[in-house]
Amino acid sequence: MGAQGASESSSPKYEVKVITSVESIVPSGLGRSRIISANAERDYKEFTSAQTKEDNTRNKSKRKEIRVKDFEETKLLNFYNMVGIRFQNIAANDAVISSKITSMLAEGWDLVFVTSAVESDAGEQDGKGIFITRFIFKRVIQ
């Protein structure tokens, strides 16, 4: 680019939003499933400490300062009911999650990354587990 090219200060600035779906894989339908979206902002720097060889002081951040009480919670259905896996519940969750993503896209967010994981003991008497998916969006700050 020539002298009239874009300067560093005119490059687009972005904001990022993470939406998390938590779907219960607890047998008998006893778990809770939700889409969670924080409405509050946090600056990670306020809760970060640097550890060095000379100074390995414990991070003293307070949980109550990190905790977010201003969030949106959307109910989803559990994967299992009393008789086993419920495919209608999975289809219903897909429809609700699709609606949330469509709404975010309409608000100018771009879906840039999706990651998911399953947490389950899977031991002999396993009675807990979740399927968690994080949807990471970005949009240009106007």
PDB file of C-alpha atoms in Angstrom:
ATOM      1  CA  MET A   1       0.000   0.000   0.000  1.00  0.00           C
ATOM      2  CA  GLY A   2       1.109   3.536  -0.659  1.00  0.00           C
ATOM      3  CA  ALA A   3       1.214   6.482   1.689  1.00  0.00           C
ATOM      4  CA  GLN A   4      -2.571   6.654   1.554  1.00  0.00           C
ATOM      5  CA  GLY A   5      -2.997   3.026   2.790  1.00  0.00           C
ATOM      6  CA  ALA A   6      -4.963   2.099   5.883  1.00  0.00           C
ATOM      7  CA  SER A   7      -3.234   3.037   9.097  1.00  0.00           C
ATOM      8  CA  GLU A   8      -3.094   0.797  12.153  1.00  0.00           C
ATOM      9  CA  SER A   9      -5.709   2.953  13.914  1.00  0.00           C
ATOM     10  CA  SER A  10      -8.227   2.562  11.090  1.00  0.00           C
ATOM     11  CA  SER A  11      -8.169  -1.235  11.064  1.00  0.00           C
ATOM     12  CA  PRO A  12     -11.450  -2.815  12.208  1.00  0.00           C
ATOM     13  CA  LYS A  13     -11.929  -3.428  15.917  1.00  0.00           C
ATOM     14  CA  TYR A  14     -13.915  -6.458  16.993  1.00  0.00           C
ATOM     15  CA  GLU A  15     -15.905  -7.613  19.957  1.00  0.00           C
ATOM     16  CA  VAL A  16     -16.272 -11.296  20.786  1.00  0.00           C
ATOM     17  CA  LYS A  17     -19.211 -13.087  22.373  1.00  0.00           C
ATOM     18  CA  VAL A  18     -19.291 -16.670  23.620  1.00  0.00           C
ATOM     19  CA  ILE A  19     -22.588 -18.554  23.808  1.00  0.00           C
ATOM     20  CA  THR A  20     -22.544 -21.892  25.635  1.00  0.00           C
ATOM     21  CA  SER A  21     -25.023 -24.738  25.339  1.00  0.00           C
ATOM     22  CA  VAL A  22     -25.017 -27.312  28.124  1.00  0.00           C
ATOM     23  CA  GLU A  23     -27.028 -30.436  27.357  1.00  0.00           C
ATOM     24  CA  SER A  24     -27.553 -33.048  30.011  1.00  0.00           C
ATOM     25  CA  ILE A  25     -26.607 -36.634  29.305  1.00  0.00           C
ATOM     26  CA  VAL A  26     -27.798 -37.797  32.709  1.00  0.00           C
ATOM     27  CA  PRO A  27     -29.846 -41.000  32.521  1.00  0.00           C
ATOM     28  CA  SER A  28     -33.565 -40.769  33.396  1.00  0.00           C
ATOM     29  CA  GLY A  29     -33.780 -37.133  32.302  1.00  0.00           C
ATOM     30  CA  LEU A  30     -32.756 -35.771  35.691  1.00  0.00           C
ATOM     31  CA  GLY A  31     -30.229 -33.186  34.440  1.00  0.00           C
ATOM     32  CA  ARG A  32     -30.646 -29.580  33.343  1.00  0.00           C
ATOM     33  CA  SER A  33     -29.957 -28.291  29.838  1.00  0.00           C
ATOM     34  CA  ARG A  34     -29.547 -24.620  28.887  1.00  0.00           C
ATOM     35  CA  ILE A  35     -28.078 -22.065  26.509  1.00  0.00           C
ATOM     36  CA  ILE A  36     -26.137 -19.486  28.538  1.00  0.00           C
ATOM     37  CA  SER A  37     -25.194 -16.029  27.305  1.00  0.00           C
ATOM     38  CA  ALA A  38     -23.501 -13.478  29.579  1.00  0.00           C
ATOM     39  CA  ASN A  39     -24.885  -9.935  29.455  1.00  0.00           C
ATOM     40  CA  ALA A  40     -22.123  -8.572  31.702  1.00  0.00           C
ATOM     41  CA  GLU A  41     -18.567  -7.940  30.594  1.00  0.00           C
ATOM     42  CA  ARG A  42     -15.377  -8.879  32.382  1.00  0.00           C
ATOM     43  CA  ASP A  43     -11.794  -7.786  31.721  1.00  0.00           C
ATOM     44  CA  TYR A  44      -9.593 -10.853  32.114  1.00  0.00           C
ATOM     45  CA  LYS A  45      -6.679  -8.615  33.129  1.00  0.00           C
ATOM     46  CA  GLU A  46      -8.434  -7.854  36.424  1.00  0.00           C
ATOM     47  CA  PHE A  47      -8.252 -11.554  37.344  1.00  0.00           C
ATOM     48  CA  THR A  48      -4.805 -12.393  35.960  1.00  0.00           C
ATOM     49  CA  SER A  49      -1.496 -12.609  37.778  1.00  0.00           C
ATOM     50  CA  ALA A  50       1.937 -13.359  36.395  1.00  0.00           C
ATOM     51  CA  GLN A  51       3.932 -16.139  37.990  1.00  0.00           C
ATOM     52  CA  THR A  52       7.710 -15.896  37.937  1.00  0.00           C
ATOM     53  CA  LYS A  53      10.576 -17.757  39.508  1.00  0.00           C
ATOM     54  CA  GLU A  54      11.075 -14.863  41.899  1.00  0.00           C
ATOM     55  CA  ASP A  55       7.395 -14.172  42.611  1.00  0.00           C
ATOM     56  CA  ASN A  56       4.976 -17.091  42.604  1.00  0.00           C
ATOM     57  CA  THR A  57       2.362 -15.399  44.791  1.00  0.00           C
ATOM     58  CA  ARG A  58      -1.061 -16.989  44.543  1.00  0.00           C
ATOM     59  CA  ASN A  59      -3.663 -15.234  42.392  1.00  0.00           C
ATOM     60  CA  LYS A  60      -5.882 -13.400  44.893  1.00  0.00           C
ATOM     61  CA  SER A  61      -8.862 -12.720  42.594  1.00  0.00           C
ATOM     62  CA  LYS A  62     -12.186 -13.007  44.399  1.00  0.00           C
ATOM     63  CA  ARG A  63     -14.735 -15.410  42.948  1.00  0.00           C
ATOM     64  CA  LYS A  64     -17.565 -12.996  43.718  1.00  0.00           C
ATOM     65  CA  GLU A  65     -15.873 -10.362  41.539  1.00  0.00           C
ATOM     66  CA  ILE A  66     -15.541 -12.791  38.628  1.00  0.00           C
ATOM     67  CA  ARG A  67     -19.043 -14.272  38.914  1.00  0.00           C
ATOM     68  CA  VAL A  68     -21.650 -12.974  36.440  1.00  0.00           C
ATOM     69  CA  LYS A  69     -25.235 -12.648  37.646  1.00  0.00           C
ATOM     70  CA  ASP A  70     -26.488 -10.799  34.576  1.00  0.00           C
ATOM     71  CA  PHE A  71     -26.977 -13.484  31.927  1.00  0.00           C
ATOM     72  CA  GLU A  72     -29.550 -14.922  29.579  1.00  0.00           C
ATOM     73  CA  GLU A  73     -30.653 -18.509  30.153  1.00  0.00           C
ATOM     74  CA  THR A  74     -32.599 -20.418  27.505  1.00  0.00           C
ATOM     75  CA  LYS A  75     -34.092 -23.756  28.487  1.00  0.00           C
ATOM     76  CA  LEU A  76     -33.212 -26.814  26.434  1.00  0.00           C
ATOM     77  CA  LEU A  77     -34.414 -30.397  26.758  1.00  0.00           C
ATOM     78  CA  ASN A  78     -32.325 -33.214  28.203  1.00  0.00           C
ATOM     79  CA  PHE A  79     -30.977 -35.901  25.859  1.00  0.00           C
ATOM     80  CA  TYR A  80     -32.519 -38.678  27.955  1.00  0.00           C
ATOM     81  CA  ASN A  81     -35.904 -39.313  29.484  1.00  0.00           C
ATOM     82  CA  MET A  82     -37.071 -42.204  31.666  1.00  0.00           C
ATOM     83  CA  VAL A  83     -36.889 -44.764  28.838  1.00  0.00           C
ATOM     84  CA  GLY A  84     -33.597 -43.708  27.237  1.00  0.00           C
ATOM     85  CA  ILE A  85     -32.280 -41.355  24.594  1.00  0.00           C
ATOM     86  CA  ARG A  86     -34.952 -39.042  23.216  1.00  0.00           C
ATOM     87  CA  PHE A  87     -34.254 -38.071  19.596  1.00  0.00           C
ATOM     88  CA  GLN A  88     -37.165 -35.598  19.593  1.00  0.00           C
ATOM     89  CA  ASN A  89     -35.405 -33.685  22.389  1.00  0.00           C
ATOM     90  CA  ILE A  90     -32.211 -33.502  20.351  1.00  0.00           C
ATOM     91  CA  ALA A  91     -34.180 -32.193  17.345  1.00  0.00           C
ATOM     92  CA  ALA A  92     -35.927 -29.638  19.580  1.00  0.00           C
ATOM     93  CA  ASN A  93     -32.577 -28.465  20.977  1.00  0.00           C
ATOM     94  CA  ASP A  94     -31.191 -28.168  17.447  1.00  0.00           C
ATOM     95  CA  ALA A  95     -34.150 -25.948  16.517  1.00  0.00           C
ATOM     96  CA  VAL A  96     -33.693 -23.693  19.575  1.00  0.00           C
ATOM     97  CA  ILE A  97     -29.918 -23.451  19.101  1.00  0.00           C
ATOM     98  CA  SER A  98     -30.414 -22.696  15.381  1.00  0.00           C
ATOM     99  CA  SER A  99     -32.849 -19.939  16.324  1.00  0.00           C
ATOM    100  CA  LYS A 100     -30.284 -18.418  18.707  1.00  0.00           C
ATOM    101  CA  ILE A 101     -27.528 -18.547  16.075  1.00  0.00           C
ATOM    102  CA  THR A 102     -29.844 -17.068  13.414  1.00  0.00           C
ATOM    103  CA  SER A 103     -30.738 -14.242  15.795  1.00  0.00           C
ATOM    104  CA  MET A 104     -27.057 -13.542  16.501  1.00  0.00           C
ATOM    105  CA  LEU A 105     -26.281 -13.465  12.759  1.00  0.00           C
ATOM    106  CA  ALA A 106     -29.154 -10.998  12.229  1.00  0.00           C
ATOM    107  CA  GLU A 107     -27.596  -8.780  14.941  1.00  0.00           C
ATOM    108  CA  GLY A 108     -24.352  -8.593  12.942  1.00  0.00           C
ATOM    109  CA  TRP A 109     -22.390 -11.333  14.712  1.00  0.00           C
ATOM    110  CA  ASP A 110     -20.297 -13.782  12.659  1.00  0.00           C
ATOM    111  CA  LEU A 111     -19.902 -17.341  13.923  1.00  0.00           C
ATOM    112  CA  VAL A 112     -16.142 -17.904  13.807  1.00  0.00           C
ATOM    113  CA  PHE A 113     -15.519 -21.005  15.887  1.00  0.00           C
ATOM    114  CA  VAL A 114     -17.383 -23.864  17.571  1.00  0.00           C
ATOM    115  CA  THR A 115     -15.922 -26.260  20.090  1.00  0.00           C
ATOM    116  CA  SER A 116     -17.609 -29.010  22.047  1.00  0.00           C
ATOM    117  CA  ALA A 117     -16.818 -31.639  24.621  1.00  0.00           C
ATOM    118  CA  VAL A 118     -18.444 -34.329  26.714  1.00  0.00           C
ATOM    119  CA  GLU A 119     -17.866 -34.688  30.430  1.00  0.00           C
ATOM    120  CA  SER A 120     -18.851 -38.001  31.891  1.00  0.00           C
ATOM    121  CA  ASP A 121     -17.329 -40.325  34.454  1.00  0.00           C
ATOM    122  CA  ALA A 122     -18.619 -43.357  32.528  1.00  0.00           C
ATOM    123  CA  GLY A 123     -17.813 -45.549  35.485  1.00  0.00           C
ATOM    124  CA  GLU A 124     -19.960 -48.408  36.712  1.00  0.00           C
ATOM    125  CA  GLN A 125     -22.470 -46.182  38.508  1.00  0.00           C
ATOM    126  CA  ASP A 126     -22.104 -43.144  36.242  1.00  0.00           C
ATOM    127  CA  GLY A 127     -25.023 -40.856  36.907  1.00  0.00           C
ATOM    128  CA  LYS A 128     -23.795 -37.563  35.538  1.00  0.00           C
ATOM    129  CA  GLY A 129     -22.586 -35.989  32.373  1.00  0.00           C
ATOM    130  CA  ILE A 130     -22.911 -32.999  30.103  1.00  0.00           C
ATOM    131  CA  PHE A 131     -22.412 -32.234  26.458  1.00  0.00           C
ATOM    132  CA  ILE A 132     -21.106 -28.671  26.243  1.00  0.00           C
ATOM    133  CA  THR A 133     -20.720 -26.569  23.108  1.00  0.00           C
ATOM    134  CA  ARG A 134     -19.214 -23.103  22.907  1.00  0.00           C
ATOM    135  CA  PHE A 135     -20.174 -20.920  19.964  1.00  0.00           C
ATOM    136  CA  ILE A 136     -17.710 -18.048  19.491  1.00  0.00           C
ATOM    137  CA  PHE A 137     -18.943 -15.018  17.579  1.00  0.00           C
ATOM    138  CA  LYS A 138     -17.299 -11.769  16.548  1.00  0.00           C
ATOM    139  CA  ARG A 139     -18.514  -8.524  15.041  1.00  0.00           C
ATOM    140  CA  VAL A 140     -16.990  -5.232  14.064  1.00  0.00           C
ATOM    141  CA  ILE A 141     -17.365  -2.530  16.718  1.00  0.00           C
ATOM    142  CA  GLN A 142     -19.142   0.422  15.114  1.00  0.00           C
TER     143      GLN A 142
END
